[in-house]
PDB file of C-alpha atoms in Angstrom:
ATOM      1  CA  GLY A   1      75.243  67.814  33.347  1.00  0.00           C
ATOM      2  CA  ALA A   2      75.202  65.800  36.408  1.00  0.00           C
ATOM      3  CA  GLY A   3      72.736  67.666  37.989  1.00  0.00           C
ATOM      4  CA  VAL A   4      70.232  70.894  37.668  1.00  0.00           C
ATOM      5  CA  SER A   5      72.338  74.066  37.480  1.00  0.00           C
ATOM      6  CA  GLN A   6      70.705  77.310  38.400  1.00  0.00           C
ATOM      7  CA  SER A   7      71.583  80.552  38.053  1.00  0.00           C
ATOM      8  CA  PRO A   8      72.879  83.296  39.851  1.00  0.00           C
ATOM      9  CA  SER A   9      72.850  81.506  42.805  1.00  0.00           C
ATOM     10  CA  ASN A  10      72.591  84.766  44.768  1.00  0.00           C
ATOM     11  CA  LYS A  11      70.736  88.299  42.993  1.00  0.00           C
ATOM     12  CA  VAL A  12      70.078  91.777  45.100  1.00  0.00           C
ATOM     13  CA  THR A  13      68.463  93.709  42.618  1.00  0.00           C
ATOM     14  CA  GLU A  14      66.748  97.465  43.293  1.00  0.00           C
ATOM     15  CA  LYS A  15      62.642  97.470  43.807  1.00  0.00           C
ATOM     16  CA  GLY A  16      60.855  97.455  40.843  1.00  0.00           C
ATOM     17  CA  LYS A  17      63.772  95.715  38.429  1.00  0.00           C
ATOM     18  CA  ASP A  18      63.034  93.328  36.444  1.00  0.00           C
ATOM     19  CA  VAL A  19      65.360  89.819  37.129  1.00  0.00           C
ATOM     20  CA  GLU A  20      65.533  86.832  34.960  1.00  0.00           C
ATOM     21  CA  LEU A  21      66.876  83.283  36.750  1.00  0.00           C
ATOM     22  CA  ARG A  22      67.858  80.627  35.168  1.00  0.00           C
ATOM     23  CA  CYS A  23      67.473  76.650  34.903  1.00  0.00           C
ATOM     24  CA  ASP A  24      69.357  73.604  33.309  1.00  0.00           C
ATOM     25  CA  PRO A  25      67.466  70.510  33.678  1.00  0.00           C
ATOM     26  CA  ILE A  26      69.289  67.437  34.027  1.00  0.00           C
ATOM     27  CA  SER A  27      69.672  66.531  30.516  1.00  0.00           C
ATOM     28  CA  GLY A  28      66.840  63.929  28.902  1.00  0.00           C
ATOM     29  CA  HIS A  29      64.602  65.349  32.268  1.00  0.00           C
ATOM     30  CA  THR A  30      61.049  65.999  29.900  1.00  0.00           C
ATOM     31  CA  ALA A  31      59.540  67.897  33.341  1.00  0.00           C
ATOM     32  CA  LEU A  32      60.787  70.723  34.849  1.00  0.00           C
ATOM     33  CA  TYR A  33      59.185  73.342  37.969  1.00  0.00           C
ATOM     34  CA  TRP A  34      59.975  75.840  39.875  1.00  0.00           C
ATOM     35  CA  TYR A  35      59.408  77.011  43.204  1.00  0.00           C
ATOM     36  CA  ARG A  36      59.537  79.502  45.856  1.00  0.00           C
ATOM     37  CA  GLN A  37      61.124  79.207  49.226  1.00  0.00           C
ATOM     38  CA  SER A  38      60.086  82.010  51.590  1.00  0.00           C
ATOM     39  CA  LEU A  39      60.981  81.854  54.941  1.00  0.00           C
ATOM     40  CA  GLY A  40      58.353  81.155  56.755  1.00  0.00           C
ATOM     41  CA  GLN A  41      56.084  80.262  54.229  1.00  0.00           C
ATOM     42  CA  GLY A  42      58.253  76.711  53.796  1.00  0.00           C
ATOM     43  CA  LEU A  43      58.038  75.690  49.568  1.00  0.00           C
ATOM     44  CA  GLU A  44      55.507  76.522  47.109  1.00  0.00           C
ATOM     45  CA  PHE A  45      54.800  75.610  44.181  1.00  0.00           C
ATOM     46  CA  LEU A  46      55.152  78.265  41.180  1.00  0.00           C
ATOM     47  CA  ILE A  47      55.161  76.634  37.129  1.00  0.00           C
ATOM     48  CA  TYR A  48      54.966  72.927  35.921  1.00  0.00           C
ATOM     49  CA  PHE A  49      56.559  72.441  32.360  1.00  0.00           C
ATOM     50  CA  GLN A  50      56.368  68.821  30.582  1.00  0.00           C
ATOM     51  CA  GLY A  51      57.665  68.434  27.070  1.00  0.00           C
ATOM     52  CA  ASN A  52      55.447  70.979  24.727  1.00  0.00           C
ATOM     53  CA  SER A  53      52.121  70.586  26.608  1.00  0.00           C
ATOM     54  CA  ALA A  54      51.289  74.259  27.454  1.00  0.00           C
ATOM     55  CA  PRO A  55      52.835  74.921  31.645  1.00  0.00           C
ATOM     56  CA  ASP A  56      50.083  74.116  34.599  1.00  0.00           C
ATOM     57  CA  LYS A  57      50.584  78.271  35.571  1.00  0.00           C
ATOM     58  CA  SER A  58      48.069  77.643  38.541  1.00  0.00           C
ATOM     59  CA  GLY A  59      51.388  78.550  41.135  1.00  0.00           C
ATOM     60  CA  LEU A  60      51.790  82.108  39.293  1.00  0.00           C
ATOM     61  CA  PRO A  61      51.685  84.290  42.566  1.00  0.00           C
ATOM     62  CA  SER A  62      50.490  87.892  40.071  1.00  0.00           C
ATOM     63  CA  ASP A  63      51.071  88.714  36.731  1.00  0.00           C
ATOM     64  CA  ARG A  64      54.356  89.893  37.174  1.00  0.00           C
ATOM     65  CA  PHE A  65      55.774  86.923  37.218  1.00  0.00           C
ATOM     66  CA  SER A  66      55.857  84.329  33.792  1.00  0.00           C
ATOM     67  CA  ALA A  67      58.329  81.615  32.906  1.00  0.00           C
ATOM     68  CA  GLU A  68      59.161  80.104  30.066  1.00  0.00           C
ATOM     69  CA  ARG A  69      61.540  76.760  28.248  1.00  0.00           C
ATOM     70  CA  THR A  70      63.611  77.210  25.901  1.00  0.00           C
ATOM     71  CA  GLY A  71      63.150  73.870  23.861  1.00  0.00           C
ATOM     72  CA  GLY A  72      62.400  71.722  25.931  1.00  0.00           C
ATOM     73  CA  SER A  73      65.762  72.050  28.091  1.00  0.00           C
ATOM     74  CA  VAL A  74      66.516  75.557  29.619  1.00  0.00           C
ATOM     75  CA  SER A  75      64.580  77.738  31.619  1.00  0.00           C
ATOM     76  CA  THR A  76      63.899  80.608  32.396  1.00  0.00           C
ATOM     77  CA  LEU A  77      61.890  82.712  35.189  1.00  0.00           C
ATOM     78  CA  THR A  78      61.498  85.929  34.899  1.00  0.00           C
ATOM     79  CA  ILE A  79      60.190  88.578  37.448  1.00  0.00           C
ATOM     80  CA  GLN A  80      59.181  92.157  36.305  1.00  0.00           C
ATOM     81  CA  ARG A  81      58.728  94.814  38.566  1.00  0.00           C
ATOM     82  CA  THR A  82      60.747  93.542  41.355  1.00  0.00           C
ATOM     83  CA  GLN A  83      58.946  93.520  44.870  1.00  0.00           C
ATOM     84  CA  GLN A  84      60.403  93.235  48.391  1.00  0.00           C
ATOM     85  CA  GLU A  85      57.799  90.222  49.132  1.00  0.00           C
ATOM     86  CA  ASP A  86      59.896  88.944  45.829  1.00  0.00           C
ATOM     87  CA  SER A  87      62.260  88.115  47.983  1.00  0.00           C
ATOM     88  CA  ALA A  88      63.029  84.607  48.174  1.00  0.00           C
ATOM     89  CA  VAL A  89      65.086  81.722  47.474  1.00  0.00           C
ATOM     90  CA  TYR A  90      63.909  80.125  43.801  1.00  0.00           C
ATOM     91  CA  LEU A  91      64.780  76.558  44.119  1.00  0.00           C
ATOM     92  CA  CYS A  92      64.562  74.533  40.544  1.00  0.00           C
ATOM     93  CA  ALA A  93      63.640  70.701  39.938  1.00  0.00           C
ATOM     94  CA  SER A  94      63.388  68.104  36.973  1.00  0.00           C
ATOM     95  CA  THR A  95      62.762  64.548  36.224  1.00  0.00           C
ATOM     96  CA  VAL A  96      62.890  62.401  33.801  1.00  0.00           C
ATOM     97  CA  ARG A  97      59.442  61.894  33.844  1.00  0.00           C
ATOM     98  CA  VAL A  98      56.320  62.846  35.791  1.00  0.00           C
ATOM     99  CA  ALA A  99      55.560  59.286  36.909  1.00  0.00           C
ATOM    100  CA  ASN A 100      58.591  58.786  38.280  1.00  0.00           C
ATOM    101  CA  TYR A 101      59.198  60.954  40.566  1.00  0.00           C
ATOM    102  CA  GLY A 102      62.201  61.090  40.412  1.00  0.00           C
ATOM    103  CA  TYR A 103      62.672  64.666  41.148  1.00  0.00           C
ATOM    104  CA  THR A 104      66.475  66.826  41.119  1.00  0.00           C
ATOM    105  CA  PHE A 105      67.041  70.103  42.680  1.00  0.00           C
ATOM    106  CA  GLY A 106      68.771  71.932  41.973  1.00  0.00           C
ATOM    107  CA  SER A 107      70.849  74.484  44.934  1.00  0.00           C
ATOM    108  CA  GLY A 108      68.941  77.678  44.165  1.00  0.00           C
ATOM    109  CA  THR A 109      69.207  81.455  43.496  1.00  0.00           C
ATOM    110  CA  ARG A 110      68.272  83.772  46.561  1.00  0.00           C
ATOM    111  CA  LEU A 111      67.168  86.779  45.741  1.00  0.00           C
ATOM    112  CA  THR A 112      67.175  90.169  47.644  1.00  0.00           C
ATOM    113  CA  VAL A 113      65.299  93.171  46.544  1.00  0.00           C
ATOM    114  CA  VAL A 114      66.301  95.799  48.291  1.00  0.00           C
TER     115      VAL A 114
ATOM    116  CA  ALA B   1      42.889  69.407  48.086  1.00  0.00           C
ATOM    117  CA  GLN B   2      46.305  67.910  49.258  1.00  0.00           C
ATOM    118  CA  SER B   3      47.733  68.986  51.535  1.00  0.00           C
ATOM    119  CA  VAL B   4      50.707  68.028  54.017  1.00  0.00           C
ATOM    120  CA  ALA B   5      51.377  69.207  57.922  1.00  0.00           C
ATOM    121  CA  GLN B   6      54.871  68.917  59.800  1.00  0.00           C
ATOM    122  CA  PRO B   7      53.610  69.996  62.919  1.00  0.00           C
ATOM    123  CA  GLU B   8      57.085  70.756  64.741  1.00  0.00           C
ATOM    124  CA  ASP B   9      58.770  73.260  63.588  1.00  0.00           C
ATOM    125  CA  GLN B  10      61.696  72.423  65.810  1.00  0.00           C
ATOM    126  CA  VAL B  11      63.266  67.941  66.803  1.00  0.00           C
ATOM    127  CA  ASN B  12      65.464  68.365  69.332  1.00  0.00           C
ATOM    128  CA  VAL B  13      67.609  64.960  69.756  1.00  0.00           C
ATOM    129  CA  ALA B  14      70.851  63.581  71.999  1.00  0.00           C
ATOM    130  CA  GLU B  15      73.121  62.061  68.684  1.00  0.00           C
ATOM    131  CA  GLY B  16      72.578  58.265  69.072  1.00  0.00           C
ATOM    132  CA  ASN B  17      69.125  58.675  70.071  1.00  0.00           C
ATOM    133  CA  PRO B  18      66.030  57.548  67.985  1.00  0.00           C
ATOM    134  CA  LEU B  19      64.610  60.816  66.090  1.00  0.00           C
ATOM    135  CA  THR B  20      61.204  61.374  64.441  1.00  0.00           C
ATOM    136  CA  VAL B  21      59.440  64.349  62.327  1.00  0.00           C
ATOM    137  CA  LYS B  22      55.871  64.003  62.456  1.00  0.00           C
ATOM    138  CA  CYS B  23      53.879  64.259  58.716  1.00  0.00           C
ATOM    139  CA  THR B  24      50.315  63.987  58.394  1.00  0.00           C
ATOM    140  CA  TYR B  25      48.484  64.337  55.099  1.00  0.00           C
ATOM    141  CA  SER B  26      45.735  65.137  53.610  1.00  0.00           C
ATOM    142  CA  VAL B  27      44.977  63.733  49.806  1.00  0.00           C
ATOM    143  CA  SER B  28      42.052  62.355  47.876  1.00  0.00           C
ATOM    144  CA  GLY B  29      42.640  59.225  46.296  1.00  0.00           C
ATOM    145  CA  ASN B  30      46.179  57.899  46.960  1.00  0.00           C
ATOM    146  CA  PRO B  31      48.573  59.060  48.425  1.00  0.00           C
ATOM    147  CA  TYR B  32      52.173  59.728  47.348  1.00  0.00           C
ATOM    148  CA  LEU B  33      54.413  60.732  49.575  1.00  0.00           C
ATOM    149  CA  PHE B  34      58.545  62.207  49.672  1.00  0.00           C
ATOM    150  CA  TRP B  35      60.810  63.283  52.600  1.00  0.00           C
ATOM    151  CA  TYR B  36      63.507  66.446  51.119  1.00  0.00           C
ATOM    152  CA  VAL B  37      66.300  67.376  53.702  1.00  0.00           C
ATOM    153  CA  GLN B  38      67.951  70.728  53.237  1.00  0.00           C
ATOM    154  CA  TYR B  39      71.494  71.558  54.418  1.00  0.00           C
ATOM    155  CA  PRO B  40      72.424  75.023  55.089  1.00  0.00           C
ATOM    156  CA  ASN B  41      72.969  76.582  51.542  1.00  0.00           C
ATOM    157  CA  ARG B  42      72.513  73.448  49.674  1.00  0.00           C
ATOM    158  CA  GLY B  43      69.421  72.428  47.764  1.00  0.00           C
ATOM    159  CA  LEU B  44      66.495  69.691  48.241  1.00  0.00           C
ATOM    160  CA  GLN B  45      68.018  66.083  48.918  1.00  0.00           C
ATOM    161  CA  PHE B  46      65.718  62.868  47.750  1.00  0.00           C
ATOM    162  CA  LEU B  47      65.399  60.929  51.297  1.00  0.00           C
ATOM    163  CA  LEU B  48      62.767  58.391  50.787  1.00  0.00           C
ATOM    164  CA  LYS B  49      59.388  58.037  49.233  1.00  0.00           C
ATOM    165  CA  TYR B  50      56.225  55.626  49.114  1.00  0.00           C
ATOM    166  CA  ILE B  51      53.513  55.368  46.182  1.00  0.00           C
ATOM    167  CA  THR B  52      52.993  51.624  46.984  1.00  0.00           C
ATOM    168  CA  GLY B  53      53.883  49.023  48.977  1.00  0.00           C
ATOM    169  CA  ASP B  54      55.138  47.771  51.917  1.00  0.00           C
ATOM    170  CA  ASN B  55      53.818  50.963  54.490  1.00  0.00           C
ATOM    171  CA  LEU B  56      57.521  50.716  55.985  1.00  0.00           C
ATOM    172  CA  VAL B  57      59.869  52.590  53.681  1.00  0.00           C
ATOM    173  CA  LYS B  58      63.485  52.899  53.417  1.00  0.00           C
ATOM    174  CA  GLY B  59      65.933  55.760  52.388  1.00  0.00           C
ATOM    175  CA  SER B  60      69.043  57.120  52.564  1.00  0.00           C
ATOM    176  CA  TYR B  61      70.529  57.964  54.927  1.00  0.00           C
ATOM    177  CA  GLY B  62      69.265  55.042  57.380  1.00  0.00           C
ATOM    178  CA  PHE B  63      66.415  57.032  57.380  1.00  0.00           C
ATOM    179  CA  GLU B  64      63.545  55.383  56.684  1.00  0.00           C
ATOM    180  CA  ALA B  65      59.437  56.459  57.189  1.00  0.00           C
ATOM    181  CA  GLU B  66      56.418  54.210  57.927  1.00  0.00           C
ATOM    182  CA  PHE B  67      52.741  55.133  56.179  1.00  0.00           C
ATOM    183  CA  ASN B  68      50.207  54.279  58.357  1.00  0.00           C
ATOM    184  CA  LYS B  69      46.751  55.257  56.528  1.00  0.00           C
ATOM    185  CA  SER B  70      43.995  55.359  59.404  1.00  0.00           C
ATOM    186  CA  GLN B  71      46.270  58.116  60.436  1.00  0.00           C
ATOM    187  CA  THR B  72      46.814  59.845  57.199  1.00  0.00           C
ATOM    188  CA  SER B  73      50.967  60.065  58.662  1.00  0.00           C
ATOM    189  CA  PHE B  74      54.355  59.458  57.248  1.00  0.00           C
ATOM    190  CA  HIS B  75      56.752  60.256  59.814  1.00  0.00           C
ATOM    191  CA  LEU B  76      60.310  60.328  59.479  1.00  0.00           C
ATOM    192  CA  LYS B  77      62.768  58.067  61.352  1.00  0.00           C
ATOM    193  CA  LYS B  78      66.044  57.462  62.315  1.00  0.00           C
ATOM    194  CA  PRO B  79      66.797  54.409  64.868  1.00  0.00           C
ATOM    195  CA  SER B  80      70.172  56.330  65.914  1.00  0.00           C
ATOM    196  CA  ALA B  81      71.154  59.998  64.886  1.00  0.00           C
ATOM    197  CA  LEU B  82      74.059  61.649  64.337  1.00  0.00           C
ATOM    198  CA  VAL B  83      74.685  65.619  64.573  1.00  0.00           C
ATOM    199  CA  SER B  84      75.555  65.752  60.773  1.00  0.00           C
ATOM    200  CA  ASP B  85      71.567  64.778  60.444  1.00  0.00           C
ATOM    201  CA  SER B  86      70.553  68.317  61.556  1.00  0.00           C
ATOM    202  CA  ALA B  87      69.078  70.272  59.065  1.00  0.00           C
ATOM    203  CA  LEU B  88      65.590  70.717  57.774  1.00  0.00           C
ATOM    204  CA  TYR B  89      63.352  68.123  56.385  1.00  0.00           C
ATOM    205  CA  PHE B  90      60.960  68.922  53.931  1.00  0.00           C
ATOM    206  CA  CYS B  91      57.105  66.423  53.747  1.00  0.00           C
ATOM    207  CA  ALA B  92      55.275  66.126  50.914  1.00  0.00           C
ATOM    208  CA  VAL B  93      52.974  64.733  48.584  1.00  0.00           C
ATOM    209  CA  ARG B  94      51.937  65.294  45.250  1.00  0.00           C
ATOM    210  CA  GLY B  95      49.011  67.017  44.334  1.00  0.00           C
ATOM    211  CA  GLY B  96      47.457  66.183  41.824  1.00  0.00           C
ATOM    212  CA  ASN B  97      48.706  65.027  37.790  1.00  0.00           C
ATOM    213  CA  THR B  98      51.113  67.006  36.451  1.00  0.00           C
ATOM    214  CA  GLY B  99      52.949  65.375  39.989  1.00  0.00           C
ATOM    215  CA  LYS B 100      53.835  68.622  41.681  1.00  0.00           C
ATOM    216  CA  LEU B 101      55.277  68.325  44.068  1.00  0.00           C
ATOM    217  CA  ILE B 102      52.859  70.175  47.564  1.00  0.00           C
ATOM    218  CA  PHE B 103      55.471  70.524  50.622  1.00  0.00           C
ATOM    219  CA  GLY B 104      55.020  71.062  54.173  1.00  0.00           C
ATOM    220  CA  GLN B 105      55.960  74.044  56.798  1.00  0.00           C
ATOM    221  CA  GLY B 106      59.134  72.120  57.414  1.00  0.00           C
ATOM    222  CA  THR B 107      60.927  70.706  60.185  1.00  0.00           C
ATOM    223  CA  THR B 108      64.133  71.795  62.189  1.00  0.00           C
ATOM    224  CA  LEU B 109      66.542  69.160  63.157  1.00  0.00           C
ATOM    225  CA  GLN B 110      68.798  69.753  65.324  1.00  0.00           C
ATOM    226  CA  VAL B 111      71.256  66.994  66.538  1.00  0.00           C
ATOM    227  CA  LYS B 112      73.019  67.398  70.184  1.00  0.00           C
ATOM    228  CA  PRO B 113      76.289  65.680  70.397  1.00  0.00           C
TER     229      PRO B 113
END
């Protein structure tokens, strides 16, 4: 597609439930990143995928968070047993290659845990 | 560790006046610096980047930024602000070989008519 697509745009879930957030990067972009934007916390890096290499998971805040990228394209961020502090906007970004630095961000998924 | 600081939570400027949004950084090695803008309910949009070369970088929508190595700063500037420039601005630095970005806390720019 023309841009990075994220779904759903909004998600309200009950505390303790699992959620899946989806990111469709720009076709041909080999690098994909997930960030979290919390009120008052700015943007924090969560996870990075590059081709078939092992992902950089150093930013995941707890073992309740996981992500996968299937076929080098679509990525899913899963949050298990959601907590209220997980409420945030989750942003996905992709780039054709890391050295290019031409990151394109999606519009994000606003997650609210009630 | 790489880090970025945006010392101002909010900047207010009158339309037509010049604007500056401040950013300082701390990196080991050469800094790769970025500015992004976020409009309400939208994703981040790229404005400009400094990788190497001229210290004055020109970007989208008339914005520019000056890389100052001695002051470890990368302030965003525009000669004449527009009301439509009102948004949230993020400065970022590349953190590590994976290309992940380390973001500042963001600065809200309010341009008043």
